[in-house]
Amino acid sequence: MNEMVFESVVDISSVQKIAQKFVSNIEKVIIGKKDAIEMILISLLCEGHILLEDVPGLGKTLLAKAVTRTLNCDFKRIQCTPDLLPSDVTGIYFFNQSTSEFEFRPGPAITNILLVDEINRALPRTQSCLLECMQERQISVDIETVDLPRPFMIIATQNPIDMEGTFPLPEAQLDRFLMRISLGHPTREEEFNILTRFVNIDPLEKLESIVDADQVITLKNAVKDVKLDNSVRQYIIDLCFALREHKEVKMGPSPRASLGLQAASQVRAAIKGRDYVLPDDVKALALAILSHRIILDTSVRLKGKTEQSIVEEVLNSVTVPD
Amino acid sequence: MNSKTTLQRFILTGMQLCWIYVIFSVISTKWFHGSLMFFPLIIGFLGSLGLSVLLLKKVNSKTYRYLVIVFVGAFYLMMLLNISWDIWMDIFYTTGEWVVLRRPLQILGQYSEELAKICMGTSLWVMGWWQVKTQIDLKRLFVEFQFGFGALLIVFLLEPYLKIHVMNSFLIVCGFFILALCGLVISKMIENHESGIGISGNTRLIYSVFSVVSIFCLAGIIFLAVNPKLIELFFSLVAYIKAQFLYFMDFLVRLFPHKMQTVSIAGWLQEEAEVVNDISISTRYMRGVWRLIYVAVFGGLCLSVLWHMSRMFLGFLNRKYTSGTQINHESLPGAFKADLIRAFRQFYQHLTKLSIKIIRFIYKFIFSYCFFSGPDSIRKIYLKMLKWSSKKGFKRQNYQTQYEHINQLIYKFPQTRSSLLYLTGLYTKQRYGNIGPSTQEEDQMRYVWRGLKKIKLRTKKKGAKK
């Protein structure tokens, strides 16, 4: 771990340095997805959860693994299958015959970074057991409630194409994800680099850690000092209200969305080396934060419009503060 | 042009001649100490008398007719008083019964010249107003006012420097030079016209302007070329005629010899001197203001007359130089004046722009350091930058952020990248971070902004070879 970088973490420029190091470290494995990596970092510093949604084979799981390797934190993984039970996630009380007592065996949810792979393949009841830990950072098993270690972040992946044997995430769960991002296919040059880099060795093995859990908490506290002008705050509200009042939107984003957008904007400003938020930060994050939180009318879907296109439409109509 | 319009135009021309008379009188009073006063007064008297009769016949509005009668009548009264003031005063004194009116009459005599001008001017304005209302719109009036004001400014600004005798030779040379130039241009125009090329709008304008300039030059040269001794001789002749007129009036007075014993010219003159001393500053100031207003108007209408003269001159040239050809010439009269009005309007617009630029220059380099330093300075420059970019066709849309906006510009004009990023960075820092620019940054900001304005924005043409 690079101790030199972390000397003065409260300073915004130090946040920027760490962010650059974080991104460049993951870019050793994931090629050409700088924006997605930044989004994950933003999500981490907001302590929000992230949903990676894309077709198979684009490196969702690899990205999640690279992130966990870069962070020197406790990491667990759940491979979601239709027979996965809630107790497999949260943990169980079992009777220890040697001690003749019930003991708690923690599930994989009790960790810093939880990779939930193919989340939409889990049964709804298993998905539901994540609701508590995602929002309240705790799990309740039997009569006991266990606080989760901080920072706690879920990186979930899902395949939007494959519908057989899957269970779409409920709105309550989607709303708990700070961002939904997709990686997209690489360009020709990027794919060439991927093929070259993965010939003999797995770069994931040589990935070094940049920050640990405590440092992430310190960074998270540091970015709270980033200034947010009231006009920018008002702009966030305008965006949310424009979506709520949009005639083609059945359900608009919740206040949790605007809170998330505000916090994420502050983090983005910090990792760009600024101690103030610009409307550009809000705009850059709005699509990832708002698009999965709105529900469109069926008639609108039939017209070929998507959540992303509606959010883009709103972004291109709401007045930006001068 | 129908008969009514012809008449109105005739009236306008007559009025303008009257203005000439008045402006002549002002000039003569100012520069020749009144010695030339008699001549224009006589011309004005006769000219305006005939004109007034014509006017009173044709002015339909009762109000205007009444006003014209009052002011023109007052003018003649004042003029008569002015011409033969000495004699009238003799008459008043010899009667002995007018002692009570002596003081008011003295004051009246003091200001008779000014009052005459005021009355005449007002009457002409009334008639002019009527003419404007019946035929021409208010824009015309405004234009005339503009010209008048311009002429006034020129007269008042140049007056202390117009040493005619000293400047004679120089002005004559300049006048001949300009006249020659005008002659060349006009002859070229006529040549084009005769050869069938025709006269375009712009050519016609040049033609008109040069014709007017040539008339001015010709008049100036004639005036300046005359030997000062000849001018003096002319004045002597005028003075002689005036003296003869006064003798005649004196002869009339002497018809009453028993009253002559009480006449004391010398005593009256002394009292007049006292009256002059009694004139307060405010009165003098008022006289100055009146003179200012009327000279402005006189100057304007004097120019109008010169246009008419130019028009006649052009007609003469057309007849003279194109009579042998079979080409149908386009008529110039209507367009001629319009061209000149347009040209002068453009001239004034340019003057206005220049003055605004000067004010902005002062505002920028003197006051900007005092009042517009600190956070406000970057905002002002950013707003200027927005204005600049919108002029280039990249107006910032409401939904665009500052950086989205400049990225458009940078994409189109990559050479502006560093300047735009620097200025926008400073602005956003101040706007959203509340961090104003430092003194060094302010200097740099101004420097960058000036540099940005100087950058020539040229986009690469599609398909252009490297």
PDB file of C-alpha atoms in Angstrom, chain A residues 227 229 231-232 275-280 283 315-322, chain B residues 379 396 398-404 425 427-435:
ATOM      1  CA  LYS A 227     -18.783  23.061  -1.114  1.00  0.00           C
ATOM      2  CA  ASP A 229     -23.705  25.954  -3.820  1.00  0.00           C
ATOM      3  CA  SER A 231     -27.962  26.919  -6.927  1.00  0.00           C
ATOM      4  CA  VAL A 232     -26.442  23.520  -7.699  1.00  0.00           C
ATOM      5  CA  ASP A 275     -13.439  21.672  -3.398  1.00  0.00           C
ATOM      6  CA  TYR A 276     -16.650  22.886  -4.977  1.00  0.00           C
ATOM      7  CA  VAL A 277     -19.307  21.157  -7.035  1.00  0.00           C
ATOM      8  CA  LEU A 278     -20.100  22.182 -10.581  1.00  0.00           C
ATOM      9  CA  PRO A 279     -23.306  21.509 -12.483  1.00  0.00           C
ATOM     10  CA  ASP A 280     -21.094  19.386 -14.721  1.00  0.00           C
ATOM     11  CA  LYS A 283     -24.891  16.140 -15.131  1.00  0.00           C
ATOM     12  CA  LEU A 315     -30.888  16.979 -18.762  1.00  0.00           C
ATOM     13  CA  ASN A 316     -31.221  18.791 -22.069  1.00  0.00           C
ATOM     14  CA  SER A 317     -34.164  20.849 -20.920  1.00  0.00           C
ATOM     15  CA  VAL A 318     -33.621  21.834 -17.279  1.00  0.00           C
ATOM     16  CA  THR A 319     -31.906  25.199 -16.885  1.00  0.00           C
ATOM     17  CA  VAL A 320     -28.405  25.051 -15.491  1.00  0.00           C
ATOM     18  CA  PRO A 321     -27.551  27.728 -12.896  1.00  0.00           C
ATOM     19  CA  ASP A 322     -25.552  30.576 -14.478  1.00  0.00           C
TER      20      ASP A 322
ATOM     21  CA  ARG B 379     -18.087  37.660 -13.915  1.00  0.00           C
ATOM     22  CA  ARG B 396     -24.913  29.351 -24.557  1.00  0.00           C
ATOM     23  CA  ASN B 398     -29.999  27.358 -20.862  1.00  0.00           C
ATOM     24  CA  TYR B 399     -29.402  23.654 -20.342  1.00  0.00           C
ATOM     25  CA  GLN B 400     -25.695  23.862 -21.065  1.00  0.00           C
ATOM     26  CA  THR B 401     -23.117  24.057 -18.332  1.00  0.00           C
ATOM     27  CA  GLN B 402     -20.228  26.446 -18.675  1.00  0.00           C
ATOM     28  CA  TYR B 403     -17.866  23.719 -19.776  1.00  0.00           C
ATOM     29  CA  GLU B 404     -20.326  22.130 -22.181  1.00  0.00           C
ATOM     30  CA  GLY B 425     -12.184  27.893 -14.759  1.00  0.00           C
ATOM     31  CA  TYR B 427     -15.465  31.974 -13.363  1.00  0.00           C
ATOM     32  CA  THR B 428     -16.741  28.613 -12.107  1.00  0.00           C
ATOM     33  CA  LYS B 429     -14.319  28.768  -9.210  1.00  0.00           C
ATOM     34  CA  GLN B 430     -15.735  32.100  -8.186  1.00  0.00           C
ATOM     35  CA  ARG B 431     -19.328  31.206  -8.948  1.00  0.00           C
ATOM     36  CA  TYR B 432     -19.612  27.808  -7.299  1.00  0.00           C
ATOM     37  CA  GLY B 433     -16.624  27.777  -4.986  1.00  0.00           C
ATOM     38  CA  ASN B 434     -16.863  31.416  -3.942  1.00  0.00           C
ATOM     39  CA  ILE B 435     -13.129  31.777  -4.525  1.00  0.00           C
TER      40      ILE B 435
END
